[in-house]
Amino acid sequence: MIHKIATCTAAIVLGLSAMTVAMAQQGGIDNAALDSPRFRPHERTFGLVYTLPAEVNATLQATIGGPLKEALLVHGLETEAIRANIAHVTVVHIHNADPTTPAKMLKALPKPPAPLMTTLKRFYTTEAAKGAGQPWWLDLGIVKEGAGFEAMMAYNTAATAALAPLRDGPLPRVTGPVYAKMGDAGKDLVRTLGVSGVNVVKDGKELRSHNPHNTLVYSTKTFTPELEAAFNKVADQFNQILPDGIPTTFKTVSIVELAFAGNVTREIYRIDLDNGAVLDVATGKTVSR
């Protein structure tokens, strides 16, 4: 089954990758911000994400929610403690100020996978690029094995190729000081797809740099050695609280709007992975693709 998913995805992506290059050559994508030492101004970021099931959110809140808020407040991260976010695992994000972008994303979206059985496990801190200073996050990873994980990775490859052409340029958070600190592979992804950390097909082979995870803290404060040490300790404590992780079945994938740091601020379209039905979240009505 996994082999069939990967084979089908590779065929889709080869065609979509060609479309990505063709659209980029039409001149609708502006990469000028990559030459600036400052972050590109953020206007609107849209994305495709799996939202966490209610029961998983409840487990996180009951076990690490209190200690996490306390740690944020103790270390002066009041903004991070109140920052809005719909808990999720990202497929791909794009930046485009055009408000019609979500509808275009829905139309371009490859067929989503069936419900994904995975396990959320291992807390850790990460920076957008080592040494850039900001933004940084406290993440909860996903066990990197099993049919659910393989299908999740295959869909990232297909969705990235289909949706990246709709961007107007790179994600602001991967420009300026972050872009300057990236390695060559990361810079190449940002130039060609507007974002790093996604899967691509190159020379007929799938190259995987996507790292699916759920983020608990989104911060634009400078990631000092002191903060890094403090939140690495927090991550260690959380790994003691949930050593076996949380079994998680993702049943929907959503087109959403996000803030600069990548936190989801609103859900726009929700797609049921069982039957493909699309819900317009604002109206509560089912819509067609």
Short mmCIF file of C-alpha atoms in Angstrom, two decimals:
data_model
loop_
_atom_site.label_atom_id
_atom_site.label_comp_id
_atom_site.label_asym_id
_atom_site.label_seq_id
_atom_site.Cartn_x
_atom_site.Cartn_y
_atom_site.Cartn_z
CA MET A 1 0.00 0.00 0.00
CA ILE A 2 2.83 2.38 0.92
CA HIS A 3 4.57 1.57 -2.38
CA LYS A 4 1.39 2.39 -4.32
CA ILE A 5 1.04 5.73 -2.51
CA ALA A 6 4.65 6.68 -3.24
CA THR A 7 4.47 5.61 -6.90
CA CYS A 8 1.22 7.48 -7.52
CA THR A 9 2.51 10.57 -5.77
CA ALA A 10 5.76 10.60 -7.72
CA ALA A 11 3.85 10.54 -11.00
CA ILE A 12 1.60 13.39 -9.89
CA VAL A 13 4.48 15.45 -8.61
CA LEU A 14 6.58 15.16 -11.74
CA GLY A 15 3.78 16.89 -13.63
CA LEU A 16 3.13 19.41 -10.89
CA SER A 17 6.84 20.26 -10.56
CA ALA A 18 6.92 21.18 -14.23
CA MET A 19 3.90 23.40 -13.65
CA THR A 20 5.66 25.06 -10.70
CA VAL A 21 8.65 25.99 -12.85
CA ALA A 22 6.43 27.23 -15.68
CA MET A 23 4.39 29.46 -13.40
CA ALA A 24 7.49 30.87 -11.71
CA GLN A 25 8.88 31.78 -15.13
CA GLN A 26 5.76 33.84 -15.84
CA GLY A 27 7.07 36.49 -13.43
CA GLY A 28 4.25 36.42 -10.86
CA ILE A 29 6.57 35.52 -7.99
CA ASP A 30 8.84 38.15 -6.43
CA ASN A 31 11.96 36.85 -4.67
CA ALA A 32 13.50 40.32 -4.15
CA ALA A 33 13.08 40.04 -0.37
CA LEU A 34 15.74 37.34 -0.31
CA ASP A 35 18.40 40.00 -0.94
CA SER A 36 17.35 42.05 2.08
CA PRO A 37 18.91 41.73 5.57
CA ARG A 38 15.44 42.30 7.06
CA PHE A 39 12.38 40.08 7.13
CA ARG A 40 9.94 40.58 4.29
CA PRO A 41 6.86 42.45 5.62
CA HIS A 42 4.13 39.96 6.43
CA GLU A 43 0.78 40.50 4.74
CA ARG A 44 -1.12 37.22 4.55
CA THR A 45 -0.01 33.64 4.82
CA PHE A 46 -2.31 30.76 3.95
CA GLY A 47 -1.66 27.09 4.43
CA LEU A 48 -2.84 23.52 4.36
CA VAL A 49 -2.79 21.77 7.74
CA TYR A 50 -4.15 18.79 9.65
CA THR A 51 -5.88 20.11 12.78
CA LEU A 52 -5.42 18.11 15.97
CA PRO A 53 -8.46 16.07 17.06
CA ALA A 54 -10.33 17.40 20.10
CA GLU A 55 -9.33 14.43 22.26
CA VAL A 56 -5.63 15.05 21.56
CA ASN A 57 -5.96 18.73 22.43
CA ALA A 58 -7.71 17.69 25.66
CA THR A 59 -4.85 15.36 26.58
CA LEU A 60 -2.24 18.04 25.93
CA GLN A 61 -4.17 20.60 27.95
CA ALA A 62 -4.64 18.23 30.88
CA THR A 63 -1.00 17.11 31.01
CA ILE A 64 1.39 19.82 29.81
CA GLY A 65 -0.87 22.85 29.27
CA GLY A 66 -0.47 24.22 32.79
CA PRO A 67 3.30 23.67 33.12
CA LEU A 68 3.83 25.20 29.67
CA LYS A 69 1.96 28.40 30.48
CA GLU A 70 3.81 28.68 33.78
CA ALA A 71 7.18 28.31 32.03
CA LEU A 72 6.28 30.99 29.48
CA LEU A 73 5.27 33.45 32.18
CA VAL A 74 8.32 32.71 34.35
CA HIS A 75 10.59 33.52 31.40
CA GLY A 76 8.79 36.73 30.43
CA LEU A 77 7.06 35.33 27.34
CA GLU A 78 3.62 36.81 28.00
CA THR A 79 2.85 37.28 24.30
CA GLU A 80 3.65 33.63 23.61
CA ALA A 81 1.40 32.58 26.49
CA ILE A 82 -1.64 34.28 24.93
CA ARG A 83 -0.84 33.92 21.22
CA ALA A 84 -3.77 32.44 19.31
CA ASN A 85 -3.24 29.15 17.53
CA ILE A 86 -5.42 26.33 16.26
CA ALA A 87 -3.32 23.26 17.07
CA HIS A 88 -2.19 21.59 13.84
CA VAL A 89 0.39 19.72 11.82
CA THR A 90 1.45 21.62 8.72
CA VAL A 91 1.34 20.27 5.17
CA VAL A 92 2.57 23.48 3.47
CA HIS A 93 2.35 27.28 3.88
CA ILE A 94 2.43 29.98 1.19
CA HIS A 95 2.39 33.78 1.34
CA ASN A 96 -0.01 35.77 -0.86
CA ALA A 97 -1.82 39.02 -0.04
CA ASP A 98 -4.64 38.17 -2.47
CA PRO A 99 -7.76 37.27 -0.41
CA THR A 100 -8.93 34.89 -3.15
CA THR A 101 -5.91 32.65 -2.54
CA PRO A 102 -7.75 30.11 -0.31
CA ALA A 103 -10.35 29.47 -3.02
CA LYS A 104 -7.57 28.98 -5.56
CA MET A 105 -5.83 26.59 -3.17
CA LEU A 106 -9.01 24.55 -2.80
CA LYS A 107 -9.31 24.25 -6.57
CA ALA A 108 -5.65 23.25 -7.02
CA LEU A 109 -5.59 20.84 -4.08
CA PRO A 110 -4.57 17.24 -4.87
CA LYS A 111 -6.87 14.54 -3.54
CA PRO A 112 -6.17 14.22 0.21
CA PRO A 113 -5.19 10.91 1.79
CA ALA A 114 -7.48 8.68 3.84
CA PRO A 115 -7.50 9.28 7.64
CA LEU A 116 -3.95 9.12 8.99
CA MET A 117 -3.09 7.00 12.02
CA THR A 118 0.06 8.38 13.64
CA THR A 119 1.66 8.99 17.04
CA LEU A 120 2.64 12.43 18.34
CA LYS A 121 5.84 11.96 20.35
CA ARG A 122 8.95 13.86 21.57
CA PHE A 123 9.02 17.53 22.51
CA TYR A 124 11.95 19.67 21.34
CA THR A 125 12.92 23.26 20.52
CA THR A 126 13.90 24.49 17.07
CA GLU A 127 14.88 27.70 15.28
CA ALA A 128 13.87 28.79 11.79
CA ALA A 129 17.61 28.71 11.06
CA LYS A 130 20.36 28.04 13.58
CA GLY A 131 21.82 31.34 14.75
CA ALA A 132 19.18 33.56 13.14
CA GLY A 133 17.76 34.48 16.56
CA GLN A 134 14.08 34.36 15.61
CA PRO A 135 11.55 32.93 15.17
CA TRP A 136 11.81 29.79 17.30
CA TRP A 137 9.35 27.14 18.44
CA LEU A 138 8.62 24.40 20.97
CA ASP A 139 7.42 21.42 18.96
CA LEU A 140 5.90 17.98 19.46
CA GLY A 141 7.11 15.55 16.80
CA ILE A 142 5.52 12.63 14.98
CA VAL A 143 6.85 9.07 15.01
CA LYS A 144 8.53 8.70 11.63
CA GLU A 145 7.31 5.26 10.63
CA GLY A 146 4.12 3.48 9.63
CA ALA A 147 1.59 3.80 6.84
CA GLY A 148 0.08 7.01 8.28
CA PHE A 149 3.45 8.76 8.35
CA GLU A 150 4.31 7.58 4.82
CA ALA A 151 0.98 8.83 3.45
CA MET A 152 1.50 12.15 5.25
CA MET A 153 4.92 12.57 3.66
CA ALA A 154 3.66 11.59 0.20
CA TYR A 155 0.86 14.16 0.44
CA ASN A 156 3.32 16.89 1.42
CA THR A 157 5.21 16.20 -1.81
CA ALA A 158 2.08 16.44 -3.96
CA ALA A 159 0.51 19.40 -2.13
CA THR A 160 3.74 21.43 -2.15
CA ALA A 161 4.08 21.09 -5.91
CA ALA A 162 0.41 22.00 -6.45
CA LEU A 163 0.13 24.95 -4.04
CA ALA A 164 3.57 26.62 -4.13
CA PRO A 165 2.88 28.23 -7.55
CA LEU A 166 0.08 30.24 -5.90
CA ARG A 167 2.53 32.19 -3.69
CA ASP A 168 3.45 35.80 -4.43
CA GLY A 169 6.94 35.29 -3.01
CA PRO A 170 8.72 33.64 -0.09
CA LEU A 171 7.25 33.25 3.37
CA PRO A 172 8.41 36.32 5.34
CA ARG A 173 9.77 34.19 8.18
CA VAL A 174 12.30 32.50 5.86
CA THR A 175 13.71 35.78 4.51
CA GLY A 176 16.23 38.25 5.97
CA PRO A 177 18.32 36.85 8.85
CA VAL A 178 16.79 33.36 8.50
CA TYR A 179 17.57 33.04 4.79
CA ALA A 180 21.10 34.32 5.41
CA LYS A 181 21.76 31.52 7.92
CA MET A 182 20.28 28.70 5.83
CA GLY A 183 22.34 26.07 4.10
CA ASP A 184 22.35 25.73 0.33
CA ALA A 185 19.54 23.14 0.25
CA GLY A 186 17.25 25.32 2.36
CA LYS A 187 17.99 28.41 0.27
CA ASP A 188 17.21 26.49 -2.91
CA LEU A 189 13.79 25.44 -1.57
CA VAL A 190 12.99 29.02 -0.54
CA ARG A 191 13.99 30.38 -3.96
CA THR A 192 12.00 27.79 -5.90
CA LEU A 193 9.03 27.09 -3.58
CA GLY A 194 8.91 30.02 -1.16
CA VAL A 195 9.42 27.82 1.89
CA SER A 196 11.95 25.38 3.33
CA GLY A 197 11.29 22.03 4.97
CA VAL A 198 9.15 20.50 2.24
CA ASN A 199 9.47 17.44 0.01
CA VAL A 200 10.30 17.76 -3.68
CA VAL A 201 11.00 15.51 -6.63
CA LYS A 202 14.37 16.13 -8.28
CA ASP A 203 15.77 14.10 -11.15
CA GLY A 204 12.91 11.65 -10.69
CA LYS A 205 13.66 11.07 -7.01
CA GLU A 206 11.73 12.26 -3.95
CA LEU A 207 13.88 14.38 -1.62
CA ARG A 208 12.38 14.58 1.87
CA SER A 209 13.12 17.51 4.16
CA HIS A 210 9.59 17.80 5.57
CA ASN A 211 9.38 17.28 9.33
CA PRO A 212 5.70 17.07 10.35
CA HIS A 213 5.05 18.24 13.91
CA ASN A 214 2.66 20.12 16.19
CA THR A 215 3.96 23.44 17.54
CA LEU A 216 3.04 24.52 21.07
CA VAL A 217 5.02 27.78 21.33
CA TYR A 218 5.52 30.35 18.56
CA SER A 219 8.04 33.03 19.50
CA THR A 220 9.62 36.00 17.74
CA LYS A 221 11.72 36.88 20.81
CA THR A 222 15.46 36.40 20.42
CA PHE A 223 16.35 32.77 21.13
CA THR A 224 19.14 33.48 23.61
CA PRO A 225 21.29 30.67 25.02
CA GLU A 226 19.41 31.15 28.29
CA LEU A 227 15.99 30.70 26.66
CA GLU A 228 17.24 27.73 24.66
CA ALA A 229 18.52 26.02 27.80
CA ALA A 230 15.32 26.79 29.72
CA PHE A 231 12.97 25.42 27.06
CA ASN A 232 15.14 22.42 26.30
CA LYS A 233 14.63 21.62 29.98
CA VAL A 234 10.86 22.18 29.57
CA ALA A 235 10.89 19.79 26.59
CA ASP A 236 12.73 17.16 28.67
CA GLN A 237 10.14 17.49 31.43
CA PHE A 238 7.27 17.07 28.95
CA ASN A 239 8.92 13.97 27.51
CA GLN A 240 8.89 12.53 31.05
CA ILE A 241 5.17 13.31 31.36
CA LEU A 242 4.26 11.76 27.99
CA PRO A 243 7.03 9.22 27.32
CA ASP A 244 4.89 7.09 25.00
CA GLY A 245 3.39 10.00 23.08
CA ILE A 246 -0.24 10.33 22.03
CA PRO A 247 -1.84 8.04 19.41
CA THR A 248 -3.49 10.38 16.92
CA THR A 249 -5.78 9.84 13.94
CA PHE A 250 -6.06 12.86 11.65
CA LYS A 251 -9.52 12.89 10.08
CA THR A 252 -9.51 16.29 8.34
CA VAL A 253 -7.19 18.61 6.46
CA SER A 254 -7.88 22.35 6.37
CA ILE A 255 -7.00 25.44 4.36
CA VAL A 256 -6.19 28.11 6.95
CA GLU A 257 -4.76 31.58 7.51
CA LEU A 258 -1.62 32.02 9.59
CA ALA A 259 0.36 34.77 11.30
CA PHE A 260 4.05 35.55 10.70
CA ALA A 261 5.36 32.89 13.07
CA GLY A 262 3.22 30.13 11.52
CA ASN A 263 0.47 29.98 14.14
CA VAL A 264 -2.98 29.29 12.66
CA THR A 265 -5.39 32.17 13.29
CA ARG A 266 -8.46 30.89 11.44
CA GLU A 267 -9.81 27.90 9.56
CA ILE A 268 -11.29 28.58 6.10
CA TYR A 269 -12.09 25.25 4.41
CA ARG A 270 -12.16 21.87 6.18
CA ILE A 271 -11.91 18.70 4.08
CA ASP A 272 -13.13 15.37 5.48
CA LEU A 273 -10.52 12.66 4.82
CA ASP A 274 -13.20 9.95 4.89
CA ASN A 275 -15.44 11.26 2.11
CA GLY A 276 -13.76 14.38 0.67
CA ALA A 277 -16.62 16.70 1.69
CA VAL A 278 -15.55 20.35 1.97
CA LEU A 279 -16.95 22.60 4.70
CA ASP A 280 -16.84 26.39 4.43
CA VAL A 281 -16.11 27.10 8.09
CA ALA A 282 -17.42 30.68 8.05
CA THR A 283 -20.84 29.77 6.62
CA GLY A 284 -21.16 26.20 7.89
CA LYS A 285 -22.13 25.10 4.37
CA THR A 286 -20.72 22.34 2.22
CA VAL A 287 -19.02 23.63 -0.93
CA SER A 288 -17.78 21.96 -4.10
CA ARG A 289 -14.23 21.98 -5.39
#
